[in-house]
Amino acid sequence: MKEYRTISQIAGPLVFVEKTEPVGYNELVNIVQADGTIKRGQVLDTSDELVVVQCFETTAGIGRDSGVRFLGETIKMPVGRQMLGRILSGSGKPKDGGPEIVPEKRLDIGGAAINPYARDTPRQFIQTGISTIDGTNTLVRGQKLPIFSGSGLPHNEIALQIARQAKVPGSTEEFAVVFAAMGITKEEENQFMQDFERTGALEHAVVFLNLADDPAVERIVTPRLALTTAEYLAFELDYHVLVILTDMTNYCEALRQIGAAREEVPGRRGYPGYMYTDLASIYERAGIIKGKKGSVTQFSILTMPGDDITHPIPDLSGYITEGQIVVSRELHRKGIYPPINVLPSLSRLMNLGIGEKMTREDHKKVSDQLYAGYAEGVDLRGLVAIVGKDALSERDRLFLEFADLFEDRFVRQGHNEDRAIREDTLDLGWELLATLPEEQLVRIDREMIQKFHPRYRKKAAEESGTSSATASDLRSESM
Amino acid sequence: MVTAVDLDAHMYDVVKVGHEQLMGEVIKIQGENIIIQVYEDTAGIRPGEPVENTGLSLAVELGPGLLTSIYDGIQRPLEVLVEKMGDFIERGVTAPGLSHEKKWEFVPVKKAGDTVGPGTIIGEVQETNIVHRIMVPPNLKGGVIREIRTGSFTVEETVCVLEDGTELTMMQKWPVRVPRPVTEKKNPDIPLITGQRILDGLFPIAKGGTAAIPGPFGSGKTVTQQALAKWSDAEIVVYIGCGERGNEMTEVLTEFPELEDPRTGKPLMERTVLIANTSNMPVAAREASVYTGITIAEYFRDMGYDVSLMADSTSRWAEAMREISSRLEEMPGEEGYPAYLAARLSEFYERAGRVETLNQDMGSVTVIGAVSPPGGDFSEPVTQNTLRIVKVFWALDAKLAQRRHFPAINWLNSYSLYLDSLHDWYDENVNPEWNRIRAWAMEVLQKESELQEIVQLVGSDALPEEEQVTIEVARLIREVFLQQNAFDPVDTYCSMAKQYDMLKAIKTYADRASAAQRAGVLTSQIVAIKAKNDLPQVKFEKDYNVLLEKIYAQMEAEFTALKEA
């Protein structure tokens, strides 16, 4: 292989090489330092005179005396079944002291777009055991749902709890977790790894770690390696894969860093103009394909700079992902875990995964009513601040109390509390709704109220003589 | 982005790049350098690879076979792509927009010796339940027919020969960036009925009109647009998913074929063309998808059909323009968008309209564009430039969505500039009273928003008696009339007659209430009238008249009882 010693300029992570043979766009590059160290990079721009190489590691030590080898292929990821249980670096090298991965296949990490025609509609309910997700922002298989958080909020705990508890009730299909960390601290890494080891989750997980002190440019490839692995596990080995990407904000920072080094015209807040398309090429790699057994579900975490949901990172993410779970500082300050604010949260695929045969026929209505009641109660808090509680009507007072109750009982739950959708989450919802006057439950039709409202259920139970007939009937019909 | 040298090319010519023959388009010429935007991923392309010019600009194939098709942004049928290259979209694969093998039954409507001009309909093909009218391409000058054939042909076979030797087939090609010609543009004075109460009732759009749905994410924009595609009374629906989410596109792709057309009982897909370009498909194809869609819409309009075109979302389209522009290192305008953003948007919306076609029929293209302003900020350039052009604005509101008020269209910020031109139509076709009731409802809602400000400050008890009734009536309008459940089998579509009946019932309560108030009945008693509690149920009843009559009777009884007491 030809080695060029024609480096003309080095700026940040970029290396400019002159007068080469024709080099392909996106090709892999090895840069050989004078001391023999090899660093990896990728072609960003190519022409007859000049090739721009983006180095994945620090350019410290690279000089005009370094050699450049073009490998003639784009980045490929070696994948195989034995990756499960392994811990890899952000560029895919073993980090757990184990042997190199023996590839069953080598896949292009760019990942082609799934033909929309080949996709199947996601409609399988995933139970996370967290009421604010299952009950009001339901996750389904094949969905991409990010957590919008802020610095200092317990988004990692939430992600871990989801990774621990997520299951499709009644299903025994094989599942795997692919975890990609971008720019997280060593402490956060420990937190994740200890939890994985404690719960035995590591056995069916593949972990990619790019830590805070690893090169920023490597962060560009980390999520792509993870998703390539996930797609392989899902669409070739029939696993149901949950991908956790954290923290997408660090990824976007790396993108901006490279854009600046290339002297590109910056877009909003200095982020490159193509950030939307770039993020789409990550987020869109989730879904189900017709005729394939597996699925890729994506859970990405991003911290909103300054808790600003209109910041380009959450904003562009929200346009690509199918909803968002918003973690609230206010609830966190009140000491509520998980501090998920349901009002700005949303799952766009929720309606596909809930209802009669999937969760329970009253799910949508209960969720709508909880939302409406809580929104009204929160609005009233503003009013109370001005006029005081005494000026409220009886009805308003009930809604105000409902909002408090909702936060305290529905939102708040234990780190290890795994709530079942029907018996715990939905019935709890009804219990809270029962504190409101029945005629205020305008989002629920009468039939449902008659069937599920605790008042009628109790009555029905008393009449039939058995204390929990309704509940146990429901349980058995749903299995 | 690829630069080629020594290539004889014109702007917007389609070229094939590299050994893999990737499709691209010339977007800039700079001396010897020809700048090409490639529609596919360019990884691995090296300097020195050949570039071949097709000499044609990006064009779509128009003819029988369009309906029921699902295309990507450059009219490659996605179904054929799955057969050719599997579940993922690999590059370098081409597929014609129409099947060149399938035979269609061609029935001439002209005979030898007839004179035909550009746009003249020469024959018909029963494509689905829609009759596909075969026209002389508008760029031919026409002439006298020497021979016209009957029977089954592919789209490439000659069906008609003119005296001057011109051979006509059932297929024509049209460059997507050029509007198809018409005889005359007409005024839009017929509404597009959508079955959505807040749209038809309060903010109607005319056939051939333009509307924008801006909405911060999570405000139900996609659901609203899909309801429109399903229920509007246009004969042909063109749906462009431009930079859409893959899973949501799939929902459209799987839902449409299952949907039944309420008027024919046939699958809705039989009158639909879908264009799906998800956000991770190449950005250049996303930019082209909007033009591909509107050209197909215009083609059906030229046959004399009413076409509704949904573009979801034009913000993603603008984003594609911005991205391409920034790669070209063009001087950016506002927020990095190219300076020609406004011009491109207005050119696109101007292709809507109700027209007299070259064949002297009436046809229309109604354009409904979704805008997704970043952070819900309506002052950003795409929204602002769109609002300057469109006549109808359906302001989706995240706050309403959070309260689960759907469709979450804000009745105070929305507007329709077609109210005047549609006035007569409502008079004749709905009820002479309609326009007045509509104005009344708007007034109540407006009044309510003013009163709410006071309530926020001092509480509802402090309001004067009659205004407490106004608040109650406004609540009924909001919860009964404006809220509509797209997932309920009955409520998902509401006829104009039912809309009138519902609003009329609320108005009746309001009138009785103020009459009772004048007679000295207590406000608390008026507000406590039980009959109105059944009004929401009217939405979900198929034969709602029975229930409505019961409500009227009960209301009558209750008010009479109040007055007597």
PDB file of C-alpha atoms in Angstrom, chain A residues 51-271:
ATOM      1  CA  VAL A  51      -7.499  15.307   0.316  1.00  0.00           C
ATOM      2  CA  VAL A  52      -8.939  16.326   3.686  1.00  0.00           C
ATOM      3  CA  VAL A  53      -8.697  13.651   6.368  1.00  0.00           C
ATOM      4  CA  GLN A  54     -10.572  13.804   9.632  1.00  0.00           C
ATOM      5  CA  CYS A  55      -8.556  12.082  12.338  1.00  0.00           C
ATOM      6  CA  PHE A  56     -10.521  10.092  14.918  1.00  0.00           C
ATOM      7  CA  GLU A  57      -7.897  10.549  17.570  1.00  0.00           C
ATOM      8  CA  THR A  58      -5.915  13.530  18.672  1.00  0.00           C
ATOM      9  CA  THR A  59      -3.634  14.945  16.027  1.00  0.00           C
ATOM     10  CA  ALA A  60      -0.942  15.491  18.652  1.00  0.00           C
ATOM     11  CA  GLY A  61       2.227  13.864  17.357  1.00  0.00           C
ATOM     12  CA  ILE A  62       1.268  14.050  13.691  1.00  0.00           C
ATOM     13  CA  GLY A  63       3.634  16.212  11.675  1.00  0.00           C
ATOM     14  CA  ARG A  64       4.648  16.799   8.118  1.00  0.00           C
ATOM     15  CA  ASP A  65       6.950  13.807   8.442  1.00  0.00           C
ATOM     16  CA  SER A  66       4.024  11.443   9.130  1.00  0.00           C
ATOM     17  CA  GLY A  67       2.894   9.066   6.442  1.00  0.00           C
ATOM     18  CA  VAL A  68      -0.672   8.657   5.189  1.00  0.00           C
ATOM     19  CA  ARG A  69      -2.133   5.390   3.888  1.00  0.00           C
ATOM     20  CA  PHE A  70      -5.502   5.232   2.185  1.00  0.00           C
ATOM     21  CA  LEU A  71      -7.140   1.879   2.891  1.00  0.00           C
ATOM     22  CA  GLY A  72      -9.480   1.899  -0.101  1.00  0.00           C
ATOM     23  CA  GLU A  73     -12.606   1.058   1.861  1.00  0.00           C
ATOM     24  CA  THR A  74     -15.159   2.881   3.959  1.00  0.00           C
ATOM     25  CA  ILE A  75     -15.511   2.174   7.687  1.00  0.00           C
ATOM     26  CA  LYS A  76     -16.751  -1.331   8.275  1.00  0.00           C
ATOM     27  CA  MET A  77     -17.863  -2.825  11.543  1.00  0.00           C
ATOM     28  CA  PRO A  78     -17.046  -6.454  12.281  1.00  0.00           C
ATOM     29  CA  VAL A  79     -20.170  -7.954  13.793  1.00  0.00           C
ATOM     30  CA  GLY A  80     -21.039 -11.304  15.274  1.00  0.00           C
ATOM     31  CA  ARG A  81     -23.198 -13.027  17.849  1.00  0.00           C
ATOM     32  CA  GLN A  82     -20.302 -13.201  20.289  1.00  0.00           C
ATOM     33  CA  MET A  83     -20.391  -9.424  20.681  1.00  0.00           C
ATOM     34  CA  LEU A  84     -23.067  -9.889  23.330  1.00  0.00           C
ATOM     35  CA  GLY A  85     -21.584  -9.363  26.753  1.00  0.00           C
ATOM     36  CA  ARG A  86     -18.648  -7.372  25.409  1.00  0.00           C
ATOM     37  CA  ILE A  87     -17.417  -3.882  26.249  1.00  0.00           C
ATOM     38  CA  LEU A  88     -15.898  -1.998  23.347  1.00  0.00           C
ATOM     39  CA  SER A  89     -14.313   1.399  22.929  1.00  0.00           C
ATOM     40  CA  GLY A  90     -15.969   4.230  21.046  1.00  0.00           C
ATOM     41  CA  SER A  91     -14.255   3.066  17.881  1.00  0.00           C
ATOM     42  CA  GLY A  92     -15.147  -0.576  18.360  1.00  0.00           C
ATOM     43  CA  LYS A  93     -11.943  -2.008  19.905  1.00  0.00           C
ATOM     44  CA  PRO A  94     -12.290  -4.435  22.841  1.00  0.00           C
ATOM     45  CA  LYS A  95     -11.987  -2.619  26.131  1.00  0.00           C
ATOM     46  CA  ASP A  96     -12.679  -5.456  28.541  1.00  0.00           C
ATOM     47  CA  GLY A  97      -9.387  -7.269  28.046  1.00  0.00           C
ATOM     48  CA  GLY A  98     -11.112  -9.908  25.956  1.00  0.00           C
ATOM     49  CA  PRO A  99     -10.080 -11.112  22.492  1.00  0.00           C
ATOM     50  CA  GLU A 100     -10.756  -9.249  19.249  1.00  0.00           C
ATOM     51  CA  ILE A 101     -14.204  -9.798  17.782  1.00  0.00           C
ATOM     52  CA  VAL A 102     -14.155 -12.584  15.202  1.00  0.00           C
ATOM     53  CA  PRO A 103     -16.418 -11.168  12.552  1.00  0.00           C
ATOM     54  CA  GLU A 104     -19.272 -13.151  11.075  1.00  0.00           C
ATOM     55  CA  LYS A 105     -19.818 -10.196   8.798  1.00  0.00           C
ATOM     56  CA  ARG A 106     -18.323  -6.795   8.133  1.00  0.00           C
ATOM     57  CA  LEU A 107     -20.914  -4.090   7.675  1.00  0.00           C
ATOM     58  CA  ASP A 108     -20.730  -0.525   6.414  1.00  0.00           C
ATOM     59  CA  ILE A 109     -21.430   1.692   9.419  1.00  0.00           C
ATOM     60  CA  GLY A 110     -23.153   4.411   7.374  1.00  0.00           C
ATOM     61  CA  GLY A 111     -26.245   2.259   7.267  1.00  0.00           C
ATOM     62  CA  ALA A 112     -28.559   2.553   4.291  1.00  0.00           C
ATOM     63  CA  ALA A 113     -32.020   4.008   4.851  1.00  0.00           C
ATOM     64  CA  ILE A 114     -34.747   1.448   5.378  1.00  0.00           C
ATOM     65  CA  ASN A 115     -37.104   1.617   2.415  1.00  0.00           C
ATOM     66  CA  PRO A 116     -40.301   3.065   3.900  1.00  0.00           C
ATOM     67  CA  TYR A 117     -42.214   0.473   1.930  1.00  0.00           C
ATOM     68  CA  ALA A 118     -40.344  -2.363   3.648  1.00  0.00           C
ATOM     69  CA  ARG A 119     -41.053  -1.037   7.134  1.00  0.00           C
ATOM     70  CA  ASP A 120     -43.748  -2.526   9.276  1.00  0.00           C
ATOM     71  CA  THR A 121     -45.880  -0.369  11.557  1.00  0.00           C
ATOM     72  CA  PRO A 122     -44.689  -0.540  15.168  1.00  0.00           C
ATOM     73  CA  ARG A 123     -47.613  -1.546  17.332  1.00  0.00           C
ATOM     74  CA  GLN A 124     -46.268  -3.777  20.064  1.00  0.00           C
ATOM     75  CA  PHE A 125     -46.540  -2.282  23.517  1.00  0.00           C
ATOM     76  CA  ILE A 126     -43.359  -2.228  25.599  1.00  0.00           C
ATOM     77  CA  GLN A 127     -43.923  -2.106  29.329  1.00  0.00           C
ATOM     78  CA  THR A 128     -41.236  -0.059  31.046  1.00  0.00           C
ATOM     79  CA  GLY A 129     -42.871  -0.271  34.454  1.00  0.00           C
ATOM     80  CA  ILE A 130     -42.820   3.523  34.723  1.00  0.00           C
ATOM     81  CA  SER A 131     -46.337   4.932  34.911  1.00  0.00           C
ATOM     82  CA  THR A 132     -45.624   8.238  33.221  1.00  0.00           C
ATOM     83  CA  ILE A 133     -44.250   6.361  30.217  1.00  0.00           C
ATOM     84  CA  ASP A 134     -46.537   3.318  30.055  1.00  0.00           C
ATOM     85  CA  GLY A 135     -49.669   5.154  31.013  1.00  0.00           C
ATOM     86  CA  THR A 136     -49.382   8.484  29.269  1.00  0.00           C
ATOM     87  CA  ASN A 137     -46.467   8.280  26.790  1.00  0.00           C
ATOM     88  CA  THR A 138     -46.419   4.665  25.758  1.00  0.00           C
ATOM     89  CA  LEU A 139     -43.349   3.223  24.067  1.00  0.00           C
ATOM     90  CA  VAL A 140     -43.767   0.658  21.281  1.00  0.00           C
ATOM     91  CA  ARG A 141     -41.289  -1.664  19.622  1.00  0.00           C
ATOM     92  CA  GLY A 142     -39.413  -0.020  16.785  1.00  0.00           C
ATOM     93  CA  GLN A 143     -39.927   3.476  18.147  1.00  0.00           C
ATOM     94  CA  LYS A 144     -37.272   6.093  18.751  1.00  0.00           C
ATOM     95  CA  LEU A 145     -38.075   8.041  21.874  1.00  0.00           C
ATOM     96  CA  PRO A 146     -35.495  10.377  23.388  1.00  0.00           C
ATOM     97  CA  ILE A 147     -35.246  11.644  26.933  1.00  0.00           C
ATOM     98  CA  PHE A 148     -34.867  15.424  26.957  1.00  0.00           C
ATOM     99  CA  SER A 149     -33.089  16.210  30.169  1.00  0.00           C
ATOM    100  CA  GLY A 150     -30.906  18.840  31.752  1.00  0.00           C
ATOM    101  CA  SER A 151     -27.573  18.678  33.445  1.00  0.00           C
ATOM    102  CA  GLY A 152     -27.813  17.362  36.972  1.00  0.00           C
ATOM    103  CA  LEU A 153     -31.070  15.518  36.438  1.00  0.00           C
ATOM    104  CA  PRO A 154     -31.453  11.768  36.959  1.00  0.00           C
ATOM    105  CA  HIS A 155     -31.833  10.831  33.273  1.00  0.00           C
ATOM    106  CA  ASN A 156     -29.270   8.049  33.607  1.00  0.00           C
ATOM    107  CA  GLU A 157     -31.262   6.422  36.412  1.00  0.00           C
ATOM    108  CA  ILE A 158     -34.365   6.572  34.264  1.00  0.00           C
ATOM    109  CA  ALA A 159     -32.537   5.067  31.292  1.00  0.00           C
ATOM    110  CA  LEU A 160     -31.198   2.286  33.511  1.00  0.00           C
ATOM    111  CA  GLN A 161     -34.567   1.586  35.007  1.00  0.00           C
ATOM    112  CA  ILE A 162     -36.017   1.308  31.512  1.00  0.00           C
ATOM    113  CA  ALA A 163     -33.205  -0.968  30.366  1.00  0.00           C
ATOM    114  CA  ARG A 164     -33.829  -3.155  33.422  1.00  0.00           C
ATOM    115  CA  GLN A 165     -37.578  -3.320  33.289  1.00  0.00           C
ATOM    116  CA  ALA A 166     -38.522  -3.007  29.616  1.00  0.00           C
ATOM    117  CA  LYS A 167     -40.411  -6.032  28.393  1.00  0.00           C
ATOM    118  CA  VAL A 168     -43.296  -7.037  26.217  1.00  0.00           C
ATOM    119  CA  PRO A 169     -45.746  -8.656  28.637  1.00  0.00           C
ATOM    120  CA  GLY A 170     -46.199 -12.301  27.822  1.00  0.00           C
ATOM    121  CA  SER A 171     -43.385 -12.436  25.277  1.00  0.00           C
ATOM    122  CA  THR A 172     -40.388 -14.727  25.566  1.00  0.00           C
ATOM    123  CA  GLU A 173     -38.523 -13.578  22.468  1.00  0.00           C
ATOM    124  CA  GLU A 174     -34.825 -12.894  22.731  1.00  0.00           C
ATOM    125  CA  PHE A 175     -33.823  -9.359  23.490  1.00  0.00           C
ATOM    126  CA  ALA A 176     -30.576  -7.448  23.642  1.00  0.00           C
ATOM    127  CA  VAL A 177     -29.401  -4.043  24.779  1.00  0.00           C
ATOM    128  CA  VAL A 178     -26.893  -2.013  22.796  1.00  0.00           C
ATOM    129  CA  PHE A 179     -25.481   0.775  24.874  1.00  0.00           C
ATOM    130  CA  ALA A 180     -23.448   3.596  23.335  1.00  0.00           C
ATOM    131  CA  ALA A 181     -21.940   6.260  25.533  1.00  0.00           C
ATOM    132  CA  MET A 182     -20.595   9.425  23.955  1.00  0.00           C
ATOM    133  CA  GLY A 183     -18.490  11.731  26.063  1.00  0.00           C
ATOM    134  CA  ILE A 184     -19.809  10.552  29.422  1.00  0.00           C
ATOM    135  CA  THR A 185     -17.648  10.762  32.519  1.00  0.00           C
ATOM    136  CA  LYS A 186     -15.880   7.844  34.154  1.00  0.00           C
ATOM    137  CA  GLU A 187     -18.298   8.101  37.076  1.00  0.00           C
ATOM    138  CA  GLU A 188     -21.293   7.818  34.821  1.00  0.00           C
ATOM    139  CA  GLU A 189     -19.652   4.888  33.107  1.00  0.00           C
ATOM    140  CA  ASN A 190     -19.218   3.153  36.462  1.00  0.00           C
ATOM    141  CA  GLN A 191     -22.811   3.802  37.301  1.00  0.00           C
ATOM    142  CA  PHE A 192     -23.966   2.151  34.095  1.00  0.00           C
ATOM    143  CA  MET A 193     -21.511  -0.742  34.226  1.00  0.00           C
ATOM    144  CA  GLN A 194     -22.190  -1.581  37.864  1.00  0.00           C
ATOM    145  CA  ASP A 195     -25.884  -1.636  37.216  1.00  0.00           C
ATOM    146  CA  PHE A 196     -25.458  -3.823  34.147  1.00  0.00           C
ATOM    147  CA  GLU A 197     -23.312  -6.240  36.123  1.00  0.00           C
ATOM    148  CA  ARG A 198     -25.530  -6.231  39.197  1.00  0.00           C
ATOM    149  CA  THR A 199     -28.639  -7.107  37.239  1.00  0.00           C
ATOM    150  CA  GLY A 200     -26.924  -9.502  34.854  1.00  0.00           C
ATOM    151  CA  ALA A 201     -27.943  -7.283  31.962  1.00  0.00           C
ATOM    152  CA  LEU A 202     -24.405  -7.314  30.586  1.00  0.00           C
ATOM    153  CA  GLU A 203     -24.854 -10.856  29.311  1.00  0.00           C
ATOM    154  CA  HIS A 204     -27.220  -9.708  26.640  1.00  0.00           C
ATOM    155  CA  ALA A 205     -25.708  -6.287  26.093  1.00  0.00           C
ATOM    156  CA  VAL A 206     -23.094  -4.787  23.800  1.00  0.00           C
ATOM    157  CA  VAL A 207     -21.455  -1.714  25.287  1.00  0.00           C
ATOM    158  CA  PHE A 208     -19.620   1.020  23.380  1.00  0.00           C
ATOM    159  CA  LEU A 209     -17.801   3.545  25.518  1.00  0.00           C
ATOM    160  CA  ASN A 210     -16.465   6.864  24.366  1.00  0.00           C
ATOM    161  CA  LEU A 211     -15.586   8.692  27.548  1.00  0.00           C
ATOM    162  CA  ALA A 212     -15.240  12.394  28.181  1.00  0.00           C
ATOM    163  CA  ASP A 213     -11.464  12.281  27.677  1.00  0.00           C
ATOM    164  CA  ASP A 214     -11.596  10.190  24.519  1.00  0.00           C
ATOM    165  CA  PRO A 215     -11.209  12.081  21.241  1.00  0.00           C
ATOM    166  CA  ALA A 216     -14.334  14.073  20.386  1.00  0.00           C
ATOM    167  CA  VAL A 217     -14.170  13.072  16.746  1.00  0.00           C
ATOM    168  CA  GLU A 218     -14.540   9.427  17.716  1.00  0.00           C
ATOM    169  CA  ARG A 219     -18.010  10.336  18.952  1.00  0.00           C
ATOM    170  CA  ILE A 220     -19.107  10.727  15.357  1.00  0.00           C
ATOM    171  CA  VAL A 221     -18.640   7.011  14.723  1.00  0.00           C
ATOM    172  CA  THR A 222     -19.684   5.591  18.114  1.00  0.00           C
ATOM    173  CA  PRO A 223     -23.469   5.763  17.612  1.00  0.00           C
ATOM    174  CA  ARG A 224     -23.081   4.439  14.080  1.00  0.00           C
ATOM    175  CA  LEU A 225     -21.101   1.437  15.292  1.00  0.00           C
ATOM    176  CA  ALA A 226     -23.756   0.800  17.911  1.00  0.00           C
ATOM    177  CA  LEU A 227     -26.610   1.033  15.444  1.00  0.00           C
ATOM    178  CA  THR A 228     -24.862  -1.158  12.888  1.00  0.00           C
ATOM    179  CA  THR A 229     -24.467  -3.771  15.628  1.00  0.00           C
ATOM    180  CA  ALA A 230     -28.100  -3.321  16.633  1.00  0.00           C
ATOM    181  CA  GLU A 231     -29.337  -3.738  13.069  1.00  0.00           C
ATOM    182  CA  TYR A 232     -27.275  -6.878  12.697  1.00  0.00           C
ATOM    183  CA  LEU A 233     -28.654  -8.364  15.906  1.00  0.00           C
ATOM    184  CA  ALA A 234     -32.205  -7.364  15.010  1.00  0.00           C
ATOM    185  CA  PHE A 235     -32.520  -8.059  11.330  1.00  0.00           C
ATOM    186  CA  GLU A 236     -30.151 -10.993  10.936  1.00  0.00           C
ATOM    187  CA  LEU A 237     -30.268 -12.699  14.326  1.00  0.00           C
ATOM    188  CA  ASP A 238     -33.907 -11.888  15.239  1.00  0.00           C
ATOM    189  CA  TYR A 239     -33.204 -10.097  18.519  1.00  0.00           C
ATOM    190  CA  HIS A 240     -35.417  -7.347  19.860  1.00  0.00           C
ATOM    191  CA  VAL A 241     -32.823  -4.677  20.456  1.00  0.00           C
ATOM    192  CA  LEU A 242     -33.087  -1.681  22.736  1.00  0.00           C
ATOM    193  CA  VAL A 243     -30.444   0.900  21.828  1.00  0.00           C
ATOM    194  CA  ILE A 244     -29.514   3.471  24.446  1.00  0.00           C
ATOM    195  CA  LEU A 245     -27.513   6.438  23.177  1.00  0.00           C
ATOM    196  CA  THR A 246     -26.164   8.899  25.700  1.00  0.00           C
ATOM    197  CA  ASP A 247     -25.473  11.784  25.479  1.00  0.00           C
ATOM    198  CA  MET A 248     -26.539  13.073  22.047  1.00  0.00           C
ATOM    199  CA  THR A 249     -25.613  16.606  23.068  1.00  0.00           C
ATOM    200  CA  ASN A 250     -21.957  15.560  23.193  1.00  0.00           C
ATOM    201  CA  TYR A 251     -22.350  14.050  19.741  1.00  0.00           C
ATOM    202  CA  CYS A 252     -23.687  17.330  18.361  1.00  0.00           C
ATOM    203  CA  GLU A 253     -20.853  19.255  20.009  1.00  0.00           C
ATOM    204  CA  ALA A 254     -18.384  16.997  18.181  1.00  0.00           C
ATOM    205  CA  LEU A 255     -20.229  17.659  14.946  1.00  0.00           C
ATOM    206  CA  ARG A 256     -19.927  21.395  15.511  1.00  0.00           C
ATOM    207  CA  GLN A 257     -16.263  21.039  16.341  1.00  0.00           C
ATOM    208  CA  ILE A 258     -15.546  19.342  13.028  1.00  0.00           C
ATOM    209  CA  GLY A 259     -17.692  21.787  11.099  1.00  0.00           C
ATOM    210  CA  ALA A 260     -15.714  24.654  12.576  1.00  0.00           C
ATOM    211  CA  ALA A 261     -12.402  22.975  11.796  1.00  0.00           C
ATOM    212  CA  ARG A 262     -13.503  22.615   8.173  1.00  0.00           C
ATOM    213  CA  GLU A 263     -14.405  26.299   8.117  1.00  0.00           C
ATOM    214  CA  GLU A 264     -17.963  25.547   7.064  1.00  0.00           C
ATOM    215  CA  VAL A 265     -20.648  28.206   7.014  1.00  0.00           C
ATOM    216  CA  PRO A 266     -22.250  27.687  10.436  1.00  0.00           C
ATOM    217  CA  GLY A 267     -26.006  27.383  10.903  1.00  0.00           C
ATOM    218  CA  ARG A 268     -28.019  28.102  14.025  1.00  0.00           C
ATOM    219  CA  ARG A 269     -25.837  28.641  17.125  1.00  0.00           C
ATOM    220  CA  GLY A 270     -22.780  27.525  15.210  1.00  0.00           C
ATOM    221  CA  TYR A 271     -24.052  24.014  14.553  1.00  0.00           C
TER     222      TYR A 271
END
